Tab-separated table of C-alpha atoms in Angstrom:
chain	number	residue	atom	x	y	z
A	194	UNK	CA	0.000	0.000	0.000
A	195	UNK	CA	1.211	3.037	-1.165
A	196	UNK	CA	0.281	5.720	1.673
A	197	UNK	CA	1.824	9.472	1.173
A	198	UNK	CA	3.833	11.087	3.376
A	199	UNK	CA	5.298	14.652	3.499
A	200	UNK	CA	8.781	14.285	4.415
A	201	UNK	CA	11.554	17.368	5.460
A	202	UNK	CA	15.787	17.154	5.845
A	203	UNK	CA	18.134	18.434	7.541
A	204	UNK	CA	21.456	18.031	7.304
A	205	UNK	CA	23.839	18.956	10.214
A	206	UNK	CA	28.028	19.389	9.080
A	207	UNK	CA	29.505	19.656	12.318
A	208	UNK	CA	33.152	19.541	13.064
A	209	UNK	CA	32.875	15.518	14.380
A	210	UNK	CA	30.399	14.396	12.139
A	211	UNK	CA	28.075	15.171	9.282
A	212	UNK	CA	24.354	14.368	10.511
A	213	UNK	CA	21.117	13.694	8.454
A	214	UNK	CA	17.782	13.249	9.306
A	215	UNK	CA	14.496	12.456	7.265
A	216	UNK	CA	11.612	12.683	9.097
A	217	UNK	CA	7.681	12.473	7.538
A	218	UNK	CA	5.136	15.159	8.526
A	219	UNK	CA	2.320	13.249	10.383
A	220	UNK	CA	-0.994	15.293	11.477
A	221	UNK	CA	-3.683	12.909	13.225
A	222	UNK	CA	-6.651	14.556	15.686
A	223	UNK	CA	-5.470	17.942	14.987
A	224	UNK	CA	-1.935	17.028	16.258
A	225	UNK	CA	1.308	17.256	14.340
A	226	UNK	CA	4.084	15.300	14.686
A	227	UNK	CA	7.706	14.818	12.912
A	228	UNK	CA	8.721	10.964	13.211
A	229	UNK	CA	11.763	9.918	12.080
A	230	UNK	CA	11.719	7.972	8.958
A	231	UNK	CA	16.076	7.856	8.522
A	232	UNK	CA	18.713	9.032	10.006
A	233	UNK	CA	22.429	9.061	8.545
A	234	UNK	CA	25.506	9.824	10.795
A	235	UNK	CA	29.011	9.804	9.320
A	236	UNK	CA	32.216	10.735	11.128
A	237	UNK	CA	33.834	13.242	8.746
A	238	UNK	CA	35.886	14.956	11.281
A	239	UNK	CA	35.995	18.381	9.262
A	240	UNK	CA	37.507	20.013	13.092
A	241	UNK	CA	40.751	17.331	12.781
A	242	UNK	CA	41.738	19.443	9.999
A	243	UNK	CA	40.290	22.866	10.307
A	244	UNK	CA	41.828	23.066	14.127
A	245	UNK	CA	45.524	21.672	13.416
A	246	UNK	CA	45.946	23.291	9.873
A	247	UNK	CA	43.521	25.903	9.451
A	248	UNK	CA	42.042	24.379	6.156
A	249	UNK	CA	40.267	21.389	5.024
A	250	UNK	CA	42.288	19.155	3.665
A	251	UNK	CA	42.025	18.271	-0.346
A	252	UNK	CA	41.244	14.359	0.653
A	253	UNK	CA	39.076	15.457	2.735
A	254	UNK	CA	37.108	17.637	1.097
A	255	UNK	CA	36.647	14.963	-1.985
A	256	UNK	CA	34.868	12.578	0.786
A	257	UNK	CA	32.697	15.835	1.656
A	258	UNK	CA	31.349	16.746	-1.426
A	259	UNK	CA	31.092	12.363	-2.266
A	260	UNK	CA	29.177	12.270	0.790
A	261	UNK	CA	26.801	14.889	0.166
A	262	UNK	CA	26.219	13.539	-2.963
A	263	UNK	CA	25.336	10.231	-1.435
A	264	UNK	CA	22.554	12.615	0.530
A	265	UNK	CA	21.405	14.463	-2.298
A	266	UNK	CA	20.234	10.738	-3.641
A	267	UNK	CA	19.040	9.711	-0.522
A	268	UNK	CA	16.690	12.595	-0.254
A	269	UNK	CA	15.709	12.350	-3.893
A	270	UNK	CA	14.688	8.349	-2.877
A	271	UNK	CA	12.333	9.526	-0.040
A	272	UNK	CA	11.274	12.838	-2.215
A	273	UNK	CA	11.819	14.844	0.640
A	274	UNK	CA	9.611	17.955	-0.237
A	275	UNK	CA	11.931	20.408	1.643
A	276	UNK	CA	15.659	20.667	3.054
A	277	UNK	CA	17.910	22.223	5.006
A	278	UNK	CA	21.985	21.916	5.397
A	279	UNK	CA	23.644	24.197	7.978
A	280	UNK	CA	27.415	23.785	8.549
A	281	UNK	CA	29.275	24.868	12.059
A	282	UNK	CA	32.709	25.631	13.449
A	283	UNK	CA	35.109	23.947	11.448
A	284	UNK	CA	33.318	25.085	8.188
A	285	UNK	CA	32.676	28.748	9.019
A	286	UNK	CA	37.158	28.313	10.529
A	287	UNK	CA	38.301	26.580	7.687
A	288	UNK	CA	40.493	29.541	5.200
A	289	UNK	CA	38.771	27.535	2.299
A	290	UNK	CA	35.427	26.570	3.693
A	291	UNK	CA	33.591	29.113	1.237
A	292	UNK	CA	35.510	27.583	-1.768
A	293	UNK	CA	34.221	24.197	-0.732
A	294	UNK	CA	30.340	25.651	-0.571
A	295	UNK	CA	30.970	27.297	-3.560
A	296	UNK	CA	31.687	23.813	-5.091
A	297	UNK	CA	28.937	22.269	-3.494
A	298	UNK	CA	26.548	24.662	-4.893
A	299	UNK	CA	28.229	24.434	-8.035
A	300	UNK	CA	28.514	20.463	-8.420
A	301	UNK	CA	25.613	19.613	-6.644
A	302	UNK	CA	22.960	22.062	-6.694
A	303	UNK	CA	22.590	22.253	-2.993
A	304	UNK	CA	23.054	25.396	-0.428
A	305	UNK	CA	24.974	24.866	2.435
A	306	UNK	CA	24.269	27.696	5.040
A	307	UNK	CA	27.324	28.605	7.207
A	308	UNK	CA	26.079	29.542	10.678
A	309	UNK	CA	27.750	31.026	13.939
A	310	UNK	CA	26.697	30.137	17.143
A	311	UNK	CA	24.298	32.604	17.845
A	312	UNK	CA	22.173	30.965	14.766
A	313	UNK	CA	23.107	27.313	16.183
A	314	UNK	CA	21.588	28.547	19.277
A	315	UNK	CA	18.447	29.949	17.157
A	316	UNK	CA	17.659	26.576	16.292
A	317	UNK	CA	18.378	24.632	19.379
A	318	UNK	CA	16.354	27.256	21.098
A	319	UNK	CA	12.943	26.532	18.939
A	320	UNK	CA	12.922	22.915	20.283
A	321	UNK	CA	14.218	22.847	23.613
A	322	UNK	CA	12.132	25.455	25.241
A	323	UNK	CA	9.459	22.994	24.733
A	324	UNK	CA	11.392	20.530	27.454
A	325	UNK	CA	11.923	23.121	30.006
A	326	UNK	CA	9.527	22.891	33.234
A	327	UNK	CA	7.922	26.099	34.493
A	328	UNK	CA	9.752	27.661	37.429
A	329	UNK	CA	13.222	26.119	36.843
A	330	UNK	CA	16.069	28.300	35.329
A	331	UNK	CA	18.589	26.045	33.561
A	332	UNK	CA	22.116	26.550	32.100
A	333	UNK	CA	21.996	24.857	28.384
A	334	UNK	CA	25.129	23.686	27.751
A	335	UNK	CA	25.397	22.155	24.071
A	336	UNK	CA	29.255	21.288	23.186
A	337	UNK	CA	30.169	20.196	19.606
A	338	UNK	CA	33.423	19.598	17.743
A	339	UNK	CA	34.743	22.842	17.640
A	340	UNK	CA	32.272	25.183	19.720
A	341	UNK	CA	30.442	25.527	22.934
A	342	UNK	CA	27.007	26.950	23.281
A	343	UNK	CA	25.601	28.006	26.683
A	344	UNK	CA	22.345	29.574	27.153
A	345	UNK	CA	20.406	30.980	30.120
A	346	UNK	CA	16.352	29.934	30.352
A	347	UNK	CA	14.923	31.829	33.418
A	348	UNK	CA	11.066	30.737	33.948
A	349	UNK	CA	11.321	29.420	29.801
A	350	UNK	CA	12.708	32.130	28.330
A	351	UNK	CA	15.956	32.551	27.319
A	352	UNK	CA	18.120	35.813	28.577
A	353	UNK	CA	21.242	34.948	28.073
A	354	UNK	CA	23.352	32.931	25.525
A	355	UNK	CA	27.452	32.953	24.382
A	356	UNK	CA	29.522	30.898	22.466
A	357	UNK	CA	32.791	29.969	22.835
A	358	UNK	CA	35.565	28.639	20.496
A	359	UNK	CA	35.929	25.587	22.329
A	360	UNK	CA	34.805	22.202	21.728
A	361	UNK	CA	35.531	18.220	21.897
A	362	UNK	CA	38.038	18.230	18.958
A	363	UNK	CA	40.089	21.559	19.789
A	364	UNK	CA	40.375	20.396	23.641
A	365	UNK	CA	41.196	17.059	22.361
A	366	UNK	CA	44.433	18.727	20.259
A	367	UNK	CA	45.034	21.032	23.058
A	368	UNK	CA	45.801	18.055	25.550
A	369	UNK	CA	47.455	16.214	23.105
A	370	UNK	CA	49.799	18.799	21.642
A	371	UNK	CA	50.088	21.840	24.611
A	372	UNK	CA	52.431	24.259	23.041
A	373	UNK	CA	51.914	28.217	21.998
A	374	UNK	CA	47.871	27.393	21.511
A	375	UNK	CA	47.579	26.189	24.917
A	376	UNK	CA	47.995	29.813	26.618
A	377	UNK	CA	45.407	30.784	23.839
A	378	UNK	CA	43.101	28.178	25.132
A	379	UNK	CA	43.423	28.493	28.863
A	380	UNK	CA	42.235	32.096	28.704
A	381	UNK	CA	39.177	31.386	26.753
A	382	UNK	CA	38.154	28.827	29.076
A	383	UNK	CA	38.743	30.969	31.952
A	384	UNK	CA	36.335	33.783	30.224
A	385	UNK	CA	33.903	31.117	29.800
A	386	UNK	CA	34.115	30.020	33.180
A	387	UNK	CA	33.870	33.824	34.589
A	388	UNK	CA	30.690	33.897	32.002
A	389	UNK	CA	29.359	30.722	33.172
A	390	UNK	CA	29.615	31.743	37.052
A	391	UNK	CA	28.426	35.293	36.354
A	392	UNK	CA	25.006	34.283	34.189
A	393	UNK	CA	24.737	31.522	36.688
A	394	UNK	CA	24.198	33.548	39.530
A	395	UNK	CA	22.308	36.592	38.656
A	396	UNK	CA	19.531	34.013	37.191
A	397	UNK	CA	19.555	31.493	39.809
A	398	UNK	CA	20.328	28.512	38.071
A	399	UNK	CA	18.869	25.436	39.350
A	400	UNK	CA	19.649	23.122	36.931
A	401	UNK	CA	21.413	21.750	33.543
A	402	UNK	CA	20.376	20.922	30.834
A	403	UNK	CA	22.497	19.200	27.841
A	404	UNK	CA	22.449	18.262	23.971
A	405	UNK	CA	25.381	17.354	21.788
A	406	UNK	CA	26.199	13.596	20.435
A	407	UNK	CA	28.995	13.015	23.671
A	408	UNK	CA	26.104	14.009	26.465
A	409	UNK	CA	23.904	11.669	25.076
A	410	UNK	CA	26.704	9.067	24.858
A	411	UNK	CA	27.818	9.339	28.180
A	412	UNK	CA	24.236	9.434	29.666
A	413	UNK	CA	23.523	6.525	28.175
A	414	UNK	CA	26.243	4.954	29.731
A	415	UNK	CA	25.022	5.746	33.398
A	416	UNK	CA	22.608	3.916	35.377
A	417	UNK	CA	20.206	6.978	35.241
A	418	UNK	CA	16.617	5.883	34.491
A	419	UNK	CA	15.306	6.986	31.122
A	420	UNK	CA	14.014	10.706	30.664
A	421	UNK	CA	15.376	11.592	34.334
A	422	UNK	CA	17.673	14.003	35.261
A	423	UNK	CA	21.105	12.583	35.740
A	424	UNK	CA	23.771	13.857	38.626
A	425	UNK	CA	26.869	15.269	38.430
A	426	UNK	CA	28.359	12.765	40.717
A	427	UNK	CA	27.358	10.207	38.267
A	428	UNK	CA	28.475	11.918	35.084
A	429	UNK	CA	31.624	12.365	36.728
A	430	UNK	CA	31.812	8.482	37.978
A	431	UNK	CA	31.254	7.238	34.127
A	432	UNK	CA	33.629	10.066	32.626
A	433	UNK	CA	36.075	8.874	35.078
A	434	UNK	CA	35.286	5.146	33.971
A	435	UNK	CA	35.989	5.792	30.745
A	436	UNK	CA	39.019	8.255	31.447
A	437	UNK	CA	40.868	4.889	33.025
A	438	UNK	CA	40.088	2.808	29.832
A	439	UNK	CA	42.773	2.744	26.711
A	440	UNK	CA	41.377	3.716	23.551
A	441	UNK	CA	41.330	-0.304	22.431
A	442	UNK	CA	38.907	-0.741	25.110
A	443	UNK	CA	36.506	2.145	25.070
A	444	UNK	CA	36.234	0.934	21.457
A	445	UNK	CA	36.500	-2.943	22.492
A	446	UNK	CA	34.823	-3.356	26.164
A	447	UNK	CA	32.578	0.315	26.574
A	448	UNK	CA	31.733	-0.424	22.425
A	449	UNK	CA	32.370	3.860	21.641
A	450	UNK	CA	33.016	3.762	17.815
A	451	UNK	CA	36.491	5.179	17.396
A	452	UNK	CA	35.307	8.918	16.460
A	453	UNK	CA	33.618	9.258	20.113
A	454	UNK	CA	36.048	7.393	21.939
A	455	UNK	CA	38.335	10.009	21.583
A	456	UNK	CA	36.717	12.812	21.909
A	457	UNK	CA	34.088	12.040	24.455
A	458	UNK	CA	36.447	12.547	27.638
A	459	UNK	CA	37.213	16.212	26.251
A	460	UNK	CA	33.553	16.710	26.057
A	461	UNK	CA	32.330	15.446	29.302
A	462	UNK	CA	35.095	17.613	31.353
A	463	UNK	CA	33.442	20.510	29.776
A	464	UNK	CA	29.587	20.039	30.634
A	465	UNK	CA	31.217	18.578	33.820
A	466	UNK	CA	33.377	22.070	34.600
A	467	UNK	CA	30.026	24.449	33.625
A	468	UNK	CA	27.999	22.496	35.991
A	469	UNK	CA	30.100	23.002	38.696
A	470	UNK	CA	31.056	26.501	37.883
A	471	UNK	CA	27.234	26.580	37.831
A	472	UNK	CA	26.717	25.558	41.202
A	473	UNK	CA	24.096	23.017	39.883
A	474	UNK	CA	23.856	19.024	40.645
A	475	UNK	CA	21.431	18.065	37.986
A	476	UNK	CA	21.148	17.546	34.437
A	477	UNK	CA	18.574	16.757	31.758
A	478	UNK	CA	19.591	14.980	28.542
A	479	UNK	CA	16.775	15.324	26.149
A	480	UNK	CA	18.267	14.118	22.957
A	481	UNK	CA	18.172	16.933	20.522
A	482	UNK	CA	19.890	19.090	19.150
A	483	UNK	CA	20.758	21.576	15.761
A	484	UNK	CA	19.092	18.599	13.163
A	485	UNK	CA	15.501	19.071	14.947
A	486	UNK	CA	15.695	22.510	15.263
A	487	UNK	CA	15.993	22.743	11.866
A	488	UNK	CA	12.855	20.372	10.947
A	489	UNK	CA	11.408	22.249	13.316
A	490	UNK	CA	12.294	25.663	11.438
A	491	UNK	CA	11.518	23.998	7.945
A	492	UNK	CA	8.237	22.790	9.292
A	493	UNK	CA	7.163	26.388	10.611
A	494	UNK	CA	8.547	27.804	7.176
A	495	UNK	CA	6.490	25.631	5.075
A	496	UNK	CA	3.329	24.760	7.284
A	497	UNK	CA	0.979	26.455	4.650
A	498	UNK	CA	2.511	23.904	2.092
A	499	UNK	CA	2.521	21.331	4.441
A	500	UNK	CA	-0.851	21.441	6.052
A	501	UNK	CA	-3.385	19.357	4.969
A	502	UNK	CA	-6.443	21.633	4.751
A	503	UNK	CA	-4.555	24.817	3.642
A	504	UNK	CA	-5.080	26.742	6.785
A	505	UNK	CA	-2.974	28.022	9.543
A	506	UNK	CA	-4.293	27.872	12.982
A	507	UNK	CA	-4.165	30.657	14.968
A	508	UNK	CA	-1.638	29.156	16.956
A	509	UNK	CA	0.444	26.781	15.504
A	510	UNK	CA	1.023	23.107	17.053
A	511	UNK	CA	4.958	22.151	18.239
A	512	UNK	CA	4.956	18.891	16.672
A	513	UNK	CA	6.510	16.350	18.433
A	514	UNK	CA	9.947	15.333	17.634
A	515	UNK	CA	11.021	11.912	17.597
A	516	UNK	CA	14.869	11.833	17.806
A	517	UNK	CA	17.416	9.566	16.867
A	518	UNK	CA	18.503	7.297	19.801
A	519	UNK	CA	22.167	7.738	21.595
A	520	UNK	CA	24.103	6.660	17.952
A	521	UNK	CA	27.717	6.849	18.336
């Protein structure tokens, strides 16, 4: 039985991995929903190059553009009505990242919009103030490759927000090769920690909340109950779990695939070191992230296409966003 669906894309190139997600339009009862319908992750590891060299490298860039080709035809399968492709930190660092879009555009027909964190934190924002709980003021900390996000919701709405030039990959090189950059690095992570502390306390932070491919990872590793709010104590046990194992065995015995073995230490002392510059002791893990804020952004943007009747409601329905699961 052939039954039609209305299906949207988005395509997240982050400095770890590239990201894609198909998911169908569903509207039953007067509800919408998104549900999931495919979701590709592949470990490109743009940051590897853009943080050590400053460019992406001509290898890598061929397996880019092949790999967005392999999307393009993908999409075209499931005739996914509308799309979306937003690149992050290592694109928007890289001296020849607008050469590469260029080509993209040029080869492939397809617009890849380089975004800074303020606009990563734009999307986040339209689906995770749907999680928050009324009277709580959280700390969002969302850490990628390259970047760190941190916003400020006080009673669900959002009053403060910064990024910082530091992420899984670039802490990752720090530790590994110390030198000139390290100076660099310790006094951007002592201005975020002054932001972090300052923000913190003049909302009354209560709580955490966090997104980002290594949060998820490592939650999932803990013996936290589904959908509850995991402690900093435990985060810190599992981080320092996996800290002890060799890279062999956080791919072998913990089963990390070798792109988040690596990095996901890095990442977890970071959400780890806001919390407790935060003063808080909790912290949410709702799965989402940049991908399903832009479904969410495509949906609002083409909700008169998409609709089945025509009209727009007064107020329009969040649909419901069924995520990927914790995929390494």
């Amino acid at each position: 039985m052939n039954f039609p669906l209305r299906k949207l894309a988005a395509i997240d190139i982050g400095s770890n991995a590239v990201r894609c997600q198909i998911s169908a339009v569903l509207y039953y009862e007067g509800r919408y929903r998104l549900k999931r319908v495919e979701y590709v992750r592949f470990p490109m590891r743009l940051g590897e190059d853009v943080f050590a060299t400053g460019e992406i490298s001509p290898a890598k860039e061929e397996q880019f553009v092949k790999f967005l080709h392999s999307l393009k035809l993908l999409m075209e399968v499931h005739s996914v009505a509308h799309y979306l492709v937003c690149a992050t930190s290592a694109m928007r660092s890289a001296a020849n990242g607008a050469a590469i879009v260029a080509r993209v555009r040029e080869q492939l027909g397809m617009e890849i919009k380089v975004i800074d964190g303020q606009d990563e934190a734009f999307y986040i924002n339209r689906v995770i103030e749907h999680v928050l709980e009324d009277k709580r003021h959280y700390l969002h900390i969302d850490v990628g490759g390259g970047s760190t996000e941190f916003n400020i919701y006080h009673d669900r709405r959002k009053v403060a927000a910064q990024s910082f030039e530091i992420g899984s990959i670039r802490r990752m090189q720090q530790e590994e090769s110390g030198g000139a950059s390290t100076e660099a690095q310790n006094e951007l992570w002592a201005r975020m920690e002054a932001w972090v502390r300052t923000n913190a306390r003049q909302y009354h932070v209560t709580r955490a909340i966090g997104t980002g491919g290594n949060i998820n990872k490592l939650y999932s590793l803990t013996p936290s109950a589904p959908d509850r709010a995991v402690t900093r104590r435990t985060l810190e046990s599992t981080l320092a779990r996996l800290a002890g194992l060799s890279m062999n065995e956080r791919v072998n015995v913990a089963m990390l695939n070798p792109d988040r073995a690596d990095v996901i230490v890095p990442a977890g002392h970071i959400y780890l070191s806001a919390m407790q510059w935060a003063n808080v002791n909790n912290m949410v893990v709702p799965d989402i992230g940049l991908k399903d804020g832009m479904l969410q952004a495509l949906f609002e943007d083409y909700f008169d296409e998409l609709s089945p009747d025509g009209t727009h409601p007064a107020h329009l329905p969040v649909p419901d966003v069924q995520n990927s699961p914790a995929i390494d």
